[in-house]
Structures are given as C-alpha cells and as structure tokens.
mmCIF file of C-alpha atoms and ligand atoms in Angstrom:
data_model
loop_
_atom_site.group_PDB
_atom_site.id
_atom_site.type_symbol
_atom_site.label_atom_id
_atom_site.label_comp_id
_atom_site.label_asym_id
_atom_site.label_seq_id
_atom_site.Cartn_x
_atom_site.Cartn_y
_atom_site.Cartn_z
ATOM 1 C CA MET A 1 -8.239 66.957 56.666
ATOM 2 C CA GLU A 2 -7.559 63.612 55.127
ATOM 3 C CA VAL A 3 -11.073 62.420 55.607
ATOM 4 C CA LYS A 4 -12.284 65.507 53.743
ATOM 5 C CA ILE A 5 -9.982 64.882 50.706
ATOM 6 C CA MET A 6 -11.195 61.303 50.682
ATOM 7 C CA LYS A 7 -14.864 62.373 50.548
ATOM 8 C CA ASN A 8 -14.072 64.906 47.551
ATOM 9 C CA ILE A 9 -12.622 62.155 45.820
ATOM 10 C CA LEU A 10 -15.411 59.795 46.263
ATOM 11 C CA GLY A 11 -17.812 62.560 45.464
ATOM 12 C CA ALA A 12 -16.165 63.425 42.147
ATOM 13 C CA ASN A 13 -16.135 59.646 41.371
ATOM 14 C CA LYS A 14 -19.801 59.321 41.972
ATOM 15 C CA THR A 15 -20.735 62.163 39.582
ATOM 16 C CA LEU A 16 -18.649 60.442 37.081
ATOM 17 C CA ALA A 17 -20.154 57.066 37.808
ATOM 18 C CA GLU A 18 -23.554 58.575 37.250
ATOM 19 C CA GLU A 19 -22.597 59.667 33.926
ATOM 20 C CA ASN A 20 -21.335 56.047 33.145
ATOM 21 C CA ARG A 21 -24.579 54.519 34.354
ATOM 22 C CA ARG A 22 -26.750 56.829 32.139
ATOM 23 C CA TYR A 23 -24.615 56.088 29.081
ATOM 24 C CA PHE A 24 -24.786 52.353 29.731
ATOM 25 C CA LYS A 25 -28.670 52.621 30.148
ATOM 26 C CA ASP A 26 -29.085 54.653 27.015
ATOM 27 C CA LYS A 27 -27.093 52.077 25.091
ATOM 28 C CA HIS A 28 -28.522 48.924 26.693
ATOM 29 C CA ILE A 29 -25.217 48.074 27.936
ATOM 30 C CA THR A 30 -25.078 45.600 30.979
ATOM 31 C CA ALA A 31 -22.006 46.458 32.904
ATOM 32 C CA VAL A 32 -20.600 43.936 35.314
ATOM 33 C CA ASN A 33 -17.957 45.091 37.894
ATOM 34 C CA VAL A 34 -16.165 41.779 38.727
ATOM 35 C CA MET A 35 -14.254 42.007 42.209
ATOM 36 C CA ALA A 36 -11.938 39.681 43.990
ATOM 37 C CA SER A 37 -8.687 39.195 45.713
ATOM 38 C CA PRO A 38 -5.731 38.049 43.279
ATOM 39 C CA GLY A 39 -5.989 34.792 42.053
ATOM 40 C CA ALA A 40 -9.564 34.017 43.006
ATOM 41 C CA GLY A 41 -10.474 33.457 39.300
ATOM 42 C CA LYS A 42 -11.832 36.826 37.819
ATOM 43 C CA THR A 43 -10.481 36.246 34.563
ATOM 44 C CA SER A 44 -11.383 32.757 34.468
ATOM 45 C CA VAL A 45 -14.932 33.335 35.230
ATOM 46 C CA ILE A 46 -14.977 35.942 32.545
ATOM 47 C CA LEU A 47 -13.563 33.689 30.148
ATOM 48 C CA LYS A 48 -16.150 30.831 30.772
ATOM 49 C CA LEU A 49 -18.918 33.417 30.442
ATOM 50 C CA ILE A 50 -17.392 34.707 27.236
ATOM 51 C CA HIS A 51 -17.235 31.071 25.758
ATOM 52 C CA SER A 52 -21.057 30.584 26.660
ATOM 53 C CA LEU A 53 -22.495 33.694 25.732
ATOM 54 C CA LYS A 54 -20.502 35.139 22.612
ATOM 55 C CA ASP A 55 -22.992 33.726 20.159
ATOM 56 C CA GLU A 56 -25.943 35.337 21.762
ATOM 57 C CA VAL A 57 -24.811 38.740 22.951
ATOM 58 C CA ASN A 58 -22.061 41.304 22.109
ATOM 59 C CA ILE A 59 -19.432 41.278 24.677
ATOM 60 C CA GLY A 60 -16.693 43.881 25.744
ATOM 61 C CA VAL A 61 -14.257 43.510 28.370
ATOM 62 C CA ILE A 62 -12.163 46.211 30.362
ATOM 63 C CA GLU A 63 -9.352 44.572 32.117
ATOM 64 C CA GLY A 64 -7.992 46.366 35.189
ATOM 65 C CA ASP A 65 -4.613 45.728 36.579
ATOM 66 C CA ILE A 66 -1.860 47.295 38.267
ATOM 67 C CA ALA A 67 0.595 46.232 35.436
ATOM 68 C CA SER A 68 0.826 43.785 32.404
ATOM 69 C CA SER A 69 -1.639 42.860 29.950
ATOM 70 C CA ILE A 70 -1.525 38.981 30.383
ATOM 71 C CA ASP A 71 -5.391 38.786 31.071
ATOM 72 C CA ALA A 72 -6.445 41.056 28.197
ATOM 73 C CA GLU A 73 -4.318 38.938 25.775
ATOM 74 C CA LYS A 74 -6.234 35.906 26.864
ATOM 75 C CA ILE A 75 -9.373 37.761 26.483
ATOM 76 C CA GLU A 76 -8.280 39.305 22.734
ATOM 77 C CA LYS A 77 -7.444 35.620 21.460
ATOM 78 C CA LEU A 78 -11.279 34.909 21.467
ATOM 79 C CA GLY A 79 -11.909 37.943 18.967
ATOM 80 C CA ILE A 80 -13.717 40.031 22.086
ATOM 81 C CA ALA A 81 -13.243 43.904 22.058
ATOM 82 C CA VAL A 82 -10.869 44.352 25.025
ATOM 83 C CA ILE A 83 -8.875 47.240 26.859
ATOM 84 C CA GLN A 84 -6.251 46.959 29.358
ATOM 85 C CA VAL A 85 -6.212 49.647 31.835
ATOM 86 C CA ASN A 86 -3.116 49.636 34.241
ATOM 87 C CA THR A 87 -3.388 51.657 37.378
ATOM 88 C CA GLY A 88 0.261 51.982 37.538
ATOM 89 C CA GLY A 89 0.224 51.026 41.288
ATOM 90 C CA GLY A 90 -3.432 51.912 42.023
ATOM 91 C CA CYS A 91 -5.124 49.307 43.840
ATOM 92 C CA HIS A 92 -8.811 49.855 42.238
ATOM 93 C CA LEU A 93 -10.483 51.135 39.166
ATOM 94 C CA ASP A 94 -12.362 54.510 39.293
ATOM 95 C CA ALA A 95 -15.312 55.830 37.249
ATOM 96 C CA ASN A 96 -13.049 58.134 35.297
ATOM 97 C CA MET A 97 -10.993 55.199 34.110
ATOM 98 C CA ILE A 98 -14.191 53.426 32.933
ATOM 99 C CA LYS A 99 -15.326 56.627 31.144
ATOM 100 C CA ALA A 100 -12.055 56.730 29.003
ATOM 101 C CA SER A 101 -12.097 53.062 28.455
ATOM 102 C CA VAL A 102 -15.707 52.956 27.338
ATOM 103 C CA GLU A 103 -15.072 55.696 24.710
ATOM 104 C CA SER A 104 -11.978 53.873 23.079
ATOM 105 C CA LEU A 105 -13.711 50.610 23.220
ATOM 106 C CA CYS A 106 -16.816 52.123 20.823
ATOM 107 C CA LEU A 107 -19.372 49.494 22.273
ATOM 108 C CA LYS A 108 -22.197 48.558 20.304
ATOM 109 C CA SER A 109 -25.836 48.690 21.869
ATOM 110 C CA ASP A 110 -26.759 45.788 23.599
ATOM 111 C CA THR A 111 -23.392 44.762 24.933
ATOM 112 C CA LEU A 112 -22.508 42.687 27.984
ATOM 113 C CA LEU A 113 -19.513 44.612 29.504
ATOM 114 C CA PHE A 114 -17.361 42.932 31.820
ATOM 115 C CA ILE A 115 -15.003 45.157 34.109
ATOM 116 C CA GLU A 116 -12.459 43.191 35.747
ATOM 117 C CA ASN A 117 -11.335 45.339 38.792
ATOM 118 C CA VAL A 118 -7.906 45.127 40.395
ATOM 119 C CA GLY A 119 -7.376 42.073 42.521
ATOM 120 C CA ASN A 120 -8.259 43.640 45.964
ATOM 121 C CA LEU A 121 -11.146 42.912 48.376
ATOM 122 C CA VAL A 122 -10.882 46.347 49.953
ATOM 123 C CA CYS A 123 -11.174 49.534 48.144
ATOM 124 C CA PRO A 124 -12.849 48.569 44.782
ATOM 125 C CA SER A 125 -16.241 48.200 46.736
ATOM 126 C CA ALA A 126 -15.840 51.920 47.568
ATOM 127 C CA PHE A 127 -15.555 53.310 43.999
ATOM 128 C CA ASP A 128 -18.796 52.997 42.103
ATOM 129 C CA LEU A 129 -18.033 52.588 38.301
ATOM 130 C CA GLY A 130 -21.504 52.992 37.157
ATOM 131 C CA GLU A 131 -22.110 49.410 36.785
ATOM 132 C CA GLY A 132 -25.204 47.456 36.806
ATOM 133 C CA ILE A 133 -24.100 44.393 38.551
ATOM 134 C CA ARG A 134 -21.300 43.899 41.212
ATOM 135 C CA MET A 135 -20.016 40.452 41.069
ATOM 136 C CA VAL A 136 -17.929 39.264 43.652
ATOM 137 C CA VAL A 137 -15.767 36.094 43.166
ATOM 138 C CA ALA A 138 -14.518 34.239 46.157
ATOM 139 C CA SER A 139 -12.434 30.799 46.008
ATOM 140 C CA VAL A 140 -12.389 27.881 48.199
ATOM 141 C CA PRO A 141 -8.361 28.151 48.927
ATOM 142 C CA GLU A 142 -8.931 31.634 50.340
ATOM 143 C CA GLY A 143 -10.981 30.065 52.972
ATOM 144 C CA HIS A 144 -14.318 30.486 54.517
ATOM 145 C CA ASP A 145 -13.597 33.512 56.605
ATOM 146 C CA LYS A 146 -13.667 36.107 53.638
ATOM 147 C CA PRO A 147 -17.213 37.508 54.138
ATOM 148 C CA PHE A 148 -16.427 38.121 58.018
ATOM 149 C CA LYS A 149 -13.087 40.260 57.090
ATOM 150 C CA TYR A 150 -14.373 42.176 53.805
ATOM 151 C CA ILE A 151 -17.658 43.131 54.983
ATOM 152 C CA SER A 152 -18.404 45.857 52.396
ATOM 153 C CA MET A 153 -17.511 43.718 49.354
ATOM 154 C CA PHE A 154 -19.807 41.139 50.337
ATOM 155 C CA GLU A 155 -22.643 43.533 51.499
ATOM 156 C CA ALA A 156 -22.604 45.277 48.209
ATOM 157 C CA ALA A 157 -22.556 42.247 45.871
ATOM 158 C CA ASP A 158 -25.495 41.390 43.498
ATOM 159 C CA VAL A 159 -24.175 38.136 42.812
ATOM 160 C CA ILE A 160 -21.507 35.869 44.656
ATOM 161 C CA ILE A 161 -19.324 33.328 42.967
ATOM 162 C CA LEU A 162 -17.566 30.636 44.967
ATOM 163 C CA ASN A 163 -14.967 29.465 42.516
ATOM 164 C CA LYS A 164 -12.617 26.319 42.807
ATOM 165 C CA VAL A 165 -15.396 24.080 44.568
ATOM 166 C CA ASP A 166 -13.487 21.008 42.982
ATOM 167 C CA LEU A 167 -10.774 21.569 45.581
ATOM 168 C CA MET A 168 -13.240 21.371 48.529
ATOM 169 C CA PRO A 169 -12.205 17.793 49.263
ATOM 170 C CA TYR A 170 -8.893 18.895 49.820
ATOM 171 C CA MET A 171 -9.340 22.185 51.919
ATOM 172 C CA ASP A 172 -10.681 22.720 55.290
ATOM 173 C CA PHE A 173 -13.087 24.925 53.913
ATOM 174 C CA ASP A 174 -16.390 25.401 56.090
ATOM 175 C CA ARG A 175 -19.276 25.976 53.723
ATOM 176 C CA GLU A 176 -21.721 26.603 56.381
ATOM 177 C CA SER A 177 -19.686 29.080 58.117
ATOM 178 C CA PHE A 178 -19.063 31.056 54.563
ATOM 179 C CA TYR A 179 -22.793 31.142 53.945
ATOM 180 C CA LYS A 180 -23.423 32.293 57.476
ATOM 181 C CA GLY A 181 -21.055 35.009 56.763
ATOM 182 C CA VAL A 182 -22.509 35.882 53.475
ATOM 183 C CA ARG A 183 -26.273 35.932 54.627
ATOM 184 C CA ALA A 184 -25.200 37.996 57.767
ATOM 185 C CA LEU A 185 -24.445 40.755 55.492
ATOM 186 C CA ASN A 186 -26.587 40.095 52.106
ATOM 187 C CA ASP A 187 -29.653 38.208 51.987
ATOM 188 C CA ARG A 188 -30.536 39.127 48.302
ATOM 189 C CA ALA A 189 -27.380 38.061 46.320
ATOM 190 C CA PRO A 190 -27.531 34.668 44.765
ATOM 191 C CA VAL A 191 -24.252 32.514 45.391
ATOM 192 C CA PHE A 192 -22.926 30.284 42.624
ATOM 193 C CA GLU A 193 -20.784 27.464 43.210
ATOM 194 C CA VAL A 194 -18.448 26.873 40.289
ATOM 195 C CA SER A 195 -15.225 25.287 39.171
ATOM 196 C CA CYS A 196 -13.937 27.116 36.134
ATOM 197 C CA ARG A 197 -11.385 24.114 35.717
ATOM 198 C CA THR A 198 -13.946 21.592 35.588
ATOM 199 C CA GLY A 199 -17.059 23.468 34.456
ATOM 200 C CA GLN A 200 -18.993 22.440 37.385
ATOM 201 C CA GLY A 201 -22.006 24.888 38.185
ATOM 202 C CA MET A 202 -21.304 27.225 35.088
ATOM 203 C CA ASP A 203 -24.720 26.576 33.508
ATOM 204 C CA GLU A 204 -26.518 27.890 36.372
ATOM 205 C CA LEU A 205 -24.389 30.981 36.498
ATOM 206 C CA VAL A 206 -24.551 31.515 32.715
ATOM 207 C CA GLN A 207 -28.390 31.280 32.950
ATOM 208 C CA TRP A 208 -28.315 34.061 35.717
ATOM 209 C CA VAL A 209 -26.099 36.512 33.664
ATOM 210 C CA ARG A 210 -28.325 35.900 30.601
ATOM 211 C CA GLN A 211 -31.533 36.619 32.604
ATOM 212 C CA ALA A 212 -29.470 39.764 33.996
ATOM 213 C CA CYS A 213 -28.700 41.063 30.414
ATOM 214 C CA ARG A 214 -32.394 41.143 29.396
HETATM 215 MG MG1 MG B 1 -7.338 38.689 36.301
HETATM 216 ZN ZN1 ZN B 2 -7.683 51.332 45.905
#
C-alpha cells in the first residue's frame, strides 16, 4: 500500500516537473538543481557563480531550506531576485514548490536559475523539479565514500563539484577512491575540484556553467 502511495506522489510530481521544464524551455531559463548534504557548500558555490556571472546573464535563485531565510538573505544582498521556500520539516523540494516560486519570482527570459535544494543526499534525487542541470556538490571533509553510499544522487548528476579542496592536506581524503566511486555510477558528468574559500578551480566551473547557459 505504502509503495503505491509513493508512486502516486512521484507520478504527480513528474507531471508538474514536465510543466516546469516546458516553461523553462519556452523562456530560455537554465534551471540548475543544486543538491548536497548540509554544509557541503551549496550556497557558497551559488554565491561564487553569481559573482562571476551576474554581469553577463540574468540570475534568479530559489532557496530551499527546512527553516530560516539565512541563505536567501545572503543572495538578496547581491541584488539578485531570490525567493525562500521553507519546507516546514520536508527534506526535499518538489515540482509544485518550484512552480509556485517561479510564478512569484516573475523571471525574465534568458535567466540562469539556481534552485538550492534542501541539504540531503537521499530524496532530492527522486524528485524531478523540471530542471535542466543537476549539480551535486560534495566536499572533502565529508569523505571520499559519499558516491558509494548515495548512489542515485551521483548517478543522476550532470555536473559534480568537489568543494573545500584546500582542506585536502589536512584530511584523509582518498581522491582516487572518490573518482572510482563516481565513475562506477556516472561516466558523463564532469567533476570540478574547487575551493569556495580560496577561489581555486572556480574559473573552470564558471566556464562550464557559461557554456551550459547557451
Ligand atoms: Mg545553503
Ligand atoms: Zn525528502
């Protein structure tokens, strides 16, 4: 019985996600679903990309969190159109939340839309939002075993970011094992090693996102 209910929820979500996808396509909106565990650096990556790209493309942000508007406030300070979605305990965003958020954001055509999902490596990957790009952020302090444990997240990624690489000398992070785990699941997504703190590796990531917007 429970399985059936879950299927119905995912079925309804899929239909709404397709509506979102059509809307994004019609308006030339590149929607990026940013997923990671809490603290990996989703907001930091988005802020860095905003700094680099805001003079060349319209940017909008949907901030998903269980509670608070801390991250949305950081983005608002940069003069970027942002909306905070509080899920009230819910551990992922769904297509309906995105539909409602997009309506109130009134996005222009040719916009790069970042959707920061709730910090969670499990169910966000099961809920299609209608996005064009699935961005997964991993970080060095979390350890190299994440791809082995959160299979569907890494399988579905279009781009993978390994953040906080400046901490590599202080951590027992096995880079080779990390890549082995990633490539066993996903042989197409590029992996960018970055540090939002030092700026290392950001130019390559910015260039990739710029290309993806075209
Ligand atoms: Mg955040
Ligand atoms: Zn969830």
